Amino acid sequence: CNLTGWWKNDLGSKMHVFNVDNNGTFSGEYHTAVSSAKSPIQPSPLVGSQHLDKDEQDTFGFTVNWKKFSDSTAVFVGQCFNGADGKEVLHTSWLLREKVDSETDDWKATR
């Protein structure tokens, strides 16, 4: 699976992976289509790592820092599959951590 390039999810968010090096390290930008932030959405930097494997159905993970418009950070983990139509498909799960004002509000900070 070659993560380099543009990817789009079901909600219209887009990810641009610039390059994956020989160790599986990559960087790029995430263009989210959804946000609860009050500021206008802006492309956000991402950094990640891909476990390169011989069957090309690799696992990967990356972090997105929404610092340009929000006080939150998200982590994504996933795997690339070769779809029935021959196209590569990414399946991911994510956690988002929002900044809260106090430790007592910690319970509501992660989605």
Tab-separated table of N, CA and C in Angstrom:
chain	number	residue	atom	x	y	z
A	1	CYS	N	0.845	-1.176	0.000
A	1	CYS	CA	0.000	0.000	0.000
A	1	CYS	C	0.889	1.237	0.000
A	2	ASN	N	0.637	2.106	-0.895
A	2	ASN	CA	1.393	3.341	-0.991
A	2	ASN	C	0.535	4.476	-0.453
A	3	LEU	N	0.857	4.969	0.752
A	3	LEU	CA	0.071	6.042	1.357
A	3	LEU	C	0.315	7.398	0.706
A	4	THR	N	1.385	7.550	-0.042
A	4	THR	CA	1.697	8.824	-0.662
A	4	THR	C	0.563	9.260	-1.584
A	5	GLY	N	0.144	10.521	-1.427
A	5	GLY	CA	-0.909	11.078	-2.272
A	5	GLY	C	-2.100	11.548	-1.466
A	6	TRP	N	-3.224	11.715	-2.147
A	6	TRP	CA	-4.463	12.217	-1.545
A	6	TRP	C	-5.394	11.076	-1.196
A	7	TRP	N	-6.048	11.177	-0.020
A	7	TRP	CA	-7.053	10.221	0.434
A	7	TRP	C	-8.272	11.011	0.891
A	8	LYS	N	-9.458	10.460	0.691
A	8	LYS	CA	-10.699	11.126	1.083
A	8	LYS	C	-11.561	10.145	1.864
A	9	ASN	N	-12.206	10.636	2.948
A	9	ASN	CA	-13.073	9.747	3.719
A	9	ASN	C	-14.547	9.995	3.416
A	10	ASP	N	-15.415	9.235	4.070
A	10	ASP	CA	-16.854	9.297	3.811
A	10	ASP	C	-17.482	10.635	4.189
A	11	LEU	N	-16.834	11.399	5.064
A	11	LEU	CA	-17.374	12.690	5.502
A	11	LEU	C	-16.840	13.863	4.681
A	12	GLY	N	-15.955	13.569	3.733
A	12	GLY	CA	-15.411	14.619	2.875
A	12	GLY	C	-14.080	15.189	3.338
A	13	SER	N	-13.523	14.665	4.430
A	13	SER	CA	-12.197	15.101	4.863
A	13	SER	C	-11.152	14.514	3.915
A	14	LYS	N	-10.045	15.240	3.755
A	14	LYS	CA	-8.988	14.789	2.859
A	14	LYS	C	-7.648	14.785	3.587
A	15	MET	N	-6.823	13.818	3.244
A	15	MET	CA	-5.481	13.702	3.794
A	15	MET	C	-4.498	13.683	2.632
A	16	HIS	N	-3.445	14.476	2.755
A	16	HIS	CA	-2.391	14.486	1.746
A	16	HIS	C	-1.104	14.015	2.406
A	17	VAL	N	-0.650	12.831	2.036
A	17	VAL	CA	0.620	12.289	2.533
A	17	VAL	C	1.681	12.657	1.509
A	18	PHE	N	2.689	13.398	1.959
A	18	PHE	CA	3.715	13.890	1.039
A	18	PHE	C	4.634	12.793	0.546
A	19	ASN	N	5.156	11.979	1.449
A	19	ASN	CA	6.107	10.938	1.062
A	19	ASN	C	6.255	9.965	2.219
A	20	VAL	N	6.399	8.688	1.912
A	20	VAL	CA	6.696	7.673	2.919
A	20	VAL	C	8.130	7.213	2.669
A	21	ASP	N	8.999	7.379	3.674
A	21	ASP	CA	10.388	6.983	3.460
A	21	ASP	C	10.561	5.470	3.644
A	22	ASN	N	11.787	4.988	3.487
A	22	ASN	CA	12.067	3.551	3.551
A	22	ASN	C	11.807	2.941	4.922
A	23	ASN	N	11.757	3.775	5.959
A	23	ASN	CA	11.445	3.305	7.307
A	23	ASN	C	9.956	3.363	7.616
A	24	GLY	N	9.166	3.893	6.696
A	24	GLY	CA	7.726	4.004	6.901
A	24	GLY	C	7.282	5.324	7.506
A	25	THR	N	8.209	6.232	7.754
A	25	THR	CA	7.869	7.533	8.333
A	25	THR	C	7.294	8.447	7.260
A	26	PHE	N	6.243	9.198	7.638
A	26	PHE	CA	5.646	10.120	6.667
A	26	PHE	C	5.118	11.372	7.349
A	27	SER	N	4.856	12.373	6.527
A	27	SER	CA	4.234	13.610	6.990
A	27	SER	C	3.266	14.071	5.921
A	28	GLY	N	2.455	15.056	6.290
A	28	GLY	CA	1.498	15.560	5.335
A	28	GLY	C	0.580	16.588	5.958
A	29	GLU	N	-0.603	16.727	5.366
A	29	GLU	CA	-1.618	17.650	5.859
A	29	GLU	C	-2.964	16.955	5.885
A	30	TYR	N	-3.749	17.314	6.889
A	30	TYR	CA	-5.114	16.799	6.991
A	30	TYR	C	-6.067	17.975	6.796
A	31	HIS	N	-7.019	17.809	5.903
A	31	HIS	CA	-8.014	18.833	5.595
A	31	HIS	C	-9.359	18.301	6.081
A	32	THR	N	-9.700	18.592	7.334
A	32	THR	CA	-10.938	18.052	7.885
A	32	THR	C	-12.156	18.780	7.320
A	33	ALA	N	-13.227	18.057	7.175
A	33	ALA	CA	-14.491	18.638	6.723
A	33	ALA	C	-15.439	18.861	7.894
A	34	VAL	N	-15.080	18.372	9.074
A	34	VAL	CA	-15.941	18.481	10.255
A	34	VAL	C	-15.140	19.015	11.436
A	35	SER	N	-15.770	19.899	12.199
A	35	SER	CA	-15.115	20.457	13.368
A	35	SER	C	-16.150	21.120	14.259
A	36	SER	N	-15.902	21.072	15.566
A	36	SER	CA	-16.747	21.804	16.505
A	36	SER	C	-16.052	23.084	16.969
A	37	ALA	N	-14.878	23.374	16.419
A	37	ALA	CA	-14.144	24.586	16.784
A	37	ALA	C	-14.872	25.824	16.258
A	38	LYS	N	-14.701	26.924	16.957
A	38	LYS	CA	-15.347	28.178	16.560
A	38	LYS	C	-14.583	28.888	15.448
A	39	SER	N	-13.291	28.624	15.316
A	39	SER	CA	-12.462	29.234	14.281
A	39	SER	C	-12.656	28.503	12.954
A	40	PRO	N	-12.418	29.181	11.835
A	40	PRO	CA	-12.523	28.520	10.527
A	40	PRO	C	-11.533	27.360	10.402
A	41	ILE	N	-11.965	26.291	9.785
A	41	ILE	CA	-11.120	25.113	9.572
A	41	ILE	C	-9.964	25.469	8.644
A	42	GLN	N	-8.778	24.948	8.981
A	42	GLN	CA	-7.588	25.124	8.152
A	42	GLN	C	-6.866	23.784	8.023
A	43	PRO	N	-6.129	23.573	6.937
A	43	PRO	CA	-5.328	22.354	6.828
A	43	PRO	C	-4.379	22.247	8.012
A	44	SER	N	-4.195	21.023	8.509
A	44	SER	CA	-3.392	20.808	9.717
A	44	SER	C	-2.298	19.785	9.462
A	45	PRO	N	-1.116	19.997	10.089
A	45	PRO	CA	-0.002	19.081	9.864
A	45	PRO	C	-0.234	17.713	10.487
A	46	LEU	N	0.272	16.692	9.811
A	46	LEU	CA	0.226	15.330	10.346
A	46	LEU	C	1.585	14.686	10.211
A	47	VAL	N	1.891	13.794	11.143
A	47	VAL	CA	3.112	12.983	11.097
A	47	VAL	C	2.722	11.560	11.468
A	48	GLY	N	3.359	10.590	10.812
A	48	GLY	CA	2.979	9.217	11.091
A	48	GLY	C	4.026	8.200	10.724
A	49	SER	N	3.622	6.945	10.914
A	49	SER	CA	4.489	5.816	10.632
A	49	SER	C	3.660	4.677	10.050
A	50	GLN	N	4.221	4.024	9.066
A	50	GLN	CA	3.566	2.899	8.406
A	50	GLN	C	4.419	1.656	8.610
A	51	HIS	N	3.775	0.561	8.999
A	51	HIS	CA	4.469	-0.721	9.129
A	51	HIS	C	4.474	-1.357	7.741
A	52	LEU	N	5.606	-1.310	7.077
A	52	LEU	CA	5.719	-1.843	5.718
A	52	LEU	C	5.827	-3.359	5.775
A	53	ASP	N	4.978	-4.042	5.015
A	53	ASP	CA	4.891	-5.492	5.066
A	53	ASP	C	4.869	-6.061	3.651
A	54	LYS	N	5.207	-7.316	3.514
A	54	LYS	CA	5.282	-7.939	2.193
A	54	LYS	C	3.920	-8.105	1.525
A	55	ASP	N	2.833	-8.276	2.291
A	55	ASP	CA	1.523	-8.494	1.668
A	55	ASP	C	0.845	-7.183	1.274
A	56	GLU	N	1.491	-6.052	1.572
A	56	GLU	CA	1.029	-4.717	1.189
A	56	GLU	C	-0.314	-4.332	1.792
A	57	GLN	N	-0.723	-4.975	2.878
A	57	GLN	CA	-1.924	-4.579	3.607
A	57	GLN	C	-1.469	-4.051	4.966
A	58	ASP	N	-0.692	-2.967	4.884
A	58	ASP	CA	0.065	-2.442	5.998
A	58	ASP	C	-0.792	-1.726	7.035
A	59	THR	N	-0.331	-1.781	8.287
A	59	THR	CA	-0.914	-0.956	9.344
A	59	THR	C	-0.152	0.361	9.394
A	60	PHE	N	-0.793	1.371	9.956
A	60	PHE	CA	-0.180	2.694	10.044
A	60	PHE	C	-0.841	3.479	11.172
A	61	GLY	N	-0.203	4.566	11.547
A	61	GLY	CA	-0.764	5.476	12.532
A	61	GLY	C	-0.232	6.870	12.280
A	62	PHE	N	-1.026	7.875	12.633
A	62	PHE	CA	-0.554	9.247	12.489
A	62	PHE	C	-1.255	10.172	13.481
A	63	THR	N	-0.599	11.279	13.756
A	63	THR	CA	-1.114	12.295	14.667
A	63	THR	C	-1.377	13.563	13.879
A	64	VAL	N	-2.525	14.196	14.151
A	64	VAL	CA	-2.855	15.482	13.536
A	64	VAL	C	-2.929	16.525	14.643
A	65	ASN	N	-2.178	17.598	14.483
A	65	ASN	CA	-2.204	18.709	15.424
A	65	ASN	C	-3.077	19.801	14.801
A	66	TRP	N	-4.223	20.044	15.388
A	66	TRP	CA	-5.183	21.019	14.846
A	66	TRP	C	-4.844	22.439	15.284
A	67	LYS	N	-3.571	22.722	15.579
A	67	LYS	CA	-3.131	23.965	16.196
A	67	LYS	C	-3.505	25.229	15.426
A	68	LYS	N	-3.789	25.127	14.147
A	68	LYS	CA	-4.109	26.322	13.363
A	68	LYS	C	-5.506	26.867	13.649
A	69	PHE	N	-6.393	26.032	14.228
A	69	PHE	CA	-7.752	26.521	14.484
A	69	PHE	C	-8.412	25.934	15.724
A	70	SER	N	-7.709	25.071	16.461
A	70	SER	CA	-8.319	24.404	17.600
A	70	SER	C	-7.261	24.040	18.644
A	71	ASP	N	-7.704	23.779	19.866
A	71	ASP	CA	-6.804	23.333	20.938
A	71	ASP	C	-6.860	21.820	21.099
A	72	SER	N	-6.947	21.083	20.004
A	72	SER	CA	-7.077	19.634	20.094
A	72	SER	C	-6.041	18.930	19.225
A	73	THR	N	-5.864	17.657	19.534
A	73	THR	CA	-4.959	16.777	18.803
A	73	THR	C	-5.689	15.464	18.567
A	74	ALA	N	-5.492	14.864	17.400
A	74	ALA	CA	-6.127	13.580	17.095
A	74	ALA	C	-5.067	12.563	16.690
A	75	VAL	N	-5.327	11.312	17.050
A	75	VAL	CA	-4.490	10.209	16.592
A	75	VAL	C	-5.372	9.236	15.812
A	76	PHE	N	-4.815	8.726	14.743
A	76	PHE	CA	-5.511	7.780	13.876
A	76	PHE	C	-4.668	6.513	13.785
A	77	VAL	N	-5.306	5.358	13.776
A	77	VAL	CA	-4.640	4.088	13.487
A	77	VAL	C	-5.463	3.379	12.429
A	78	GLY	N	-4.795	2.623	11.583
A	78	GLY	CA	-5.554	1.949	10.543
A	78	GLY	C	-4.753	0.919	9.794
A	79	GLN	N	-5.403	0.414	8.764
A	79	GLN	CA	-4.780	-0.576	7.894
A	79	GLN	C	-5.233	-0.312	6.470
A	80	CYS	N	-4.347	-0.587	5.538
A	80	CYS	CA	-4.643	-0.468	4.120
A	80	CYS	C	-5.048	-1.833	3.588
A	81	PHE	N	-6.112	-1.856	2.809
A	81	PHE	CA	-6.583	-3.097	2.182
A	81	PHE	C	-6.643	-2.918	0.676
A	82	ASN	N	-6.450	-4.006	-0.026
A	82	ASN	CA	-6.660	-4.014	-1.466
A	82	ASN	C	-8.114	-4.391	-1.688
A	83	GLY	N	-8.927	-3.411	-2.112
A	83	GLY	CA	-10.357	-3.617	-2.285
A	83	GLY	C	-10.688	-4.560	-3.423
A	84	ALA	N	-11.937	-5.003	-3.456
A	84	ALA	CA	-12.399	-5.927	-4.495
A	84	ALA	C	-12.263	-5.326	-5.892
A	85	ASP	N	-12.337	-3.988	-5.975
A	85	ASP	CA	-12.213	-3.318	-7.267
A	85	ASP	C	-10.761	-3.020	-7.634
A	86	GLY	N	-9.818	-3.485	-6.810
A	86	GLY	CA	-8.406	-3.279	-7.078
A	86	GLY	C	-7.845	-1.988	-6.499
A	87	LYS	N	-8.694	-1.128	-5.950
A	87	LYS	CA	-8.230	0.133	-5.368
A	87	LYS	C	-7.849	-0.082	-3.913
A	88	GLU	N	-6.841	0.672	-3.478
A	88	GLU	CA	-6.441	0.619	-2.085
A	88	GLU	C	-7.448	1.384	-1.233
A	89	VAL	N	-7.805	0.807	-0.080
A	89	VAL	CA	-8.784	1.392	0.830
A	89	VAL	C	-8.168	1.434	2.223
A	90	LEU	N	-8.331	2.569	2.916
A	90	LEU	CA	-7.850	2.698	4.282
A	90	LEU	C	-9.016	2.571	5.243
A	91	HIS	N	-8.845	1.769	6.288
A	91	HIS	CA	-9.818	1.675	7.374
A	91	HIS	C	-9.126	2.206	8.618
A	92	THR	N	-9.730	3.215	9.259
A	92	THR	CA	-9.097	3.843	10.411
A	92	THR	C	-10.056	3.978	11.590
A	93	SER	N	-9.458	4.134	12.756
A	93	SER	CA	-10.153	4.533	13.978
A	93	SER	C	-9.385	5.723	14.521
A	94	TRP	N	-10.057	6.571	15.293
A	94	TRP	CA	-9.385	7.758	15.797
A	94	TRP	C	-9.811	8.097	17.215
A	95	LEU	N	-8.955	8.844	17.880
A	95	LEU	CA	-9.242	9.464	19.174
A	95	LEU	C	-8.887	10.932	19.050
A	96	LEU	N	-9.734	11.787	19.593
A	96	LEU	CA	-9.471	13.211	19.589
A	96	LEU	C	-9.435	13.708	21.025
A	97	ARG	N	-8.409	14.458	21.349
A	97	ARG	CA	-8.273	15.025	22.695
A	97	ARG	C	-8.429	16.539	22.591
A	98	GLU	N	-9.451	17.058	23.268
A	98	GLU	CA	-9.663	18.497	23.335
A	98	GLU	C	-9.094	19.042	24.635
A	99	LYS	N	-8.653	20.269	24.583
A	99	LYS	CA	-8.174	20.939	25.794
A	99	LYS	C	-9.371	21.237	26.700
A	100	VAL	N	-9.210	20.965	27.988
A	100	VAL	CA	-10.226	21.331	28.985
A	100	VAL	C	-9.573	22.251	30.012
A	101	ASP	N	-10.404	22.959	30.749
A	101	ASP	CA	-9.894	23.974	31.668
A	101	ASP	C	-9.393	23.437	33.000
A	102	SER	N	-9.807	22.217	33.370
A	102	SER	CA	-9.389	21.700	34.667
A	102	SER	C	-9.330	20.176	34.644
A	103	GLU	N	-8.626	19.626	35.616
A	103	GLU	CA	-8.510	18.182	35.723
A	103	GLU	C	-9.861	17.516	35.946
A	104	THR	N	-10.761	18.203	36.645
A	104	THR	CA	-12.091	17.630	36.888
A	104	THR	C	-12.903	17.480	35.602
A	105	ASP	N	-12.537	18.230	34.562
A	105	ASP	CA	-13.208	18.114	33.264
A	105	ASP	C	-12.549	17.085	32.352
A	106	ASP	N	-11.541	16.399	32.867
A	106	ASP	CA	-10.796	15.435	32.055
A	106	ASP	C	-11.715	14.382	31.407
A	107	TRP	N	-12.754	13.996	32.097
A	107	TRP	CA	-13.669	12.947	31.626
A	107	TRP	C	-14.290	13.286	30.262
A	108	LYS	N	-14.431	14.558	29.932
A	108	LYS	CA	-15.111	14.932	28.696
A	108	LYS	C	-14.135	15.378	27.598
A	109	ALA	N	-12.846	15.173	27.805
A	109	ALA	CA	-11.844	15.714	26.886
A	109	ALA	C	-11.520	14.808	25.707
A	110	THR	N	-11.813	13.529	25.802
A	110	THR	CA	-11.435	12.588	24.739
A	110	THR	C	-12.673	11.992	24.087
A	111	ARG	N	-12.651	12.024	22.752
A	111	ARG	CA	-13.731	11.414	21.964
A	111	ARG	C	-13.154	10.314	21.115
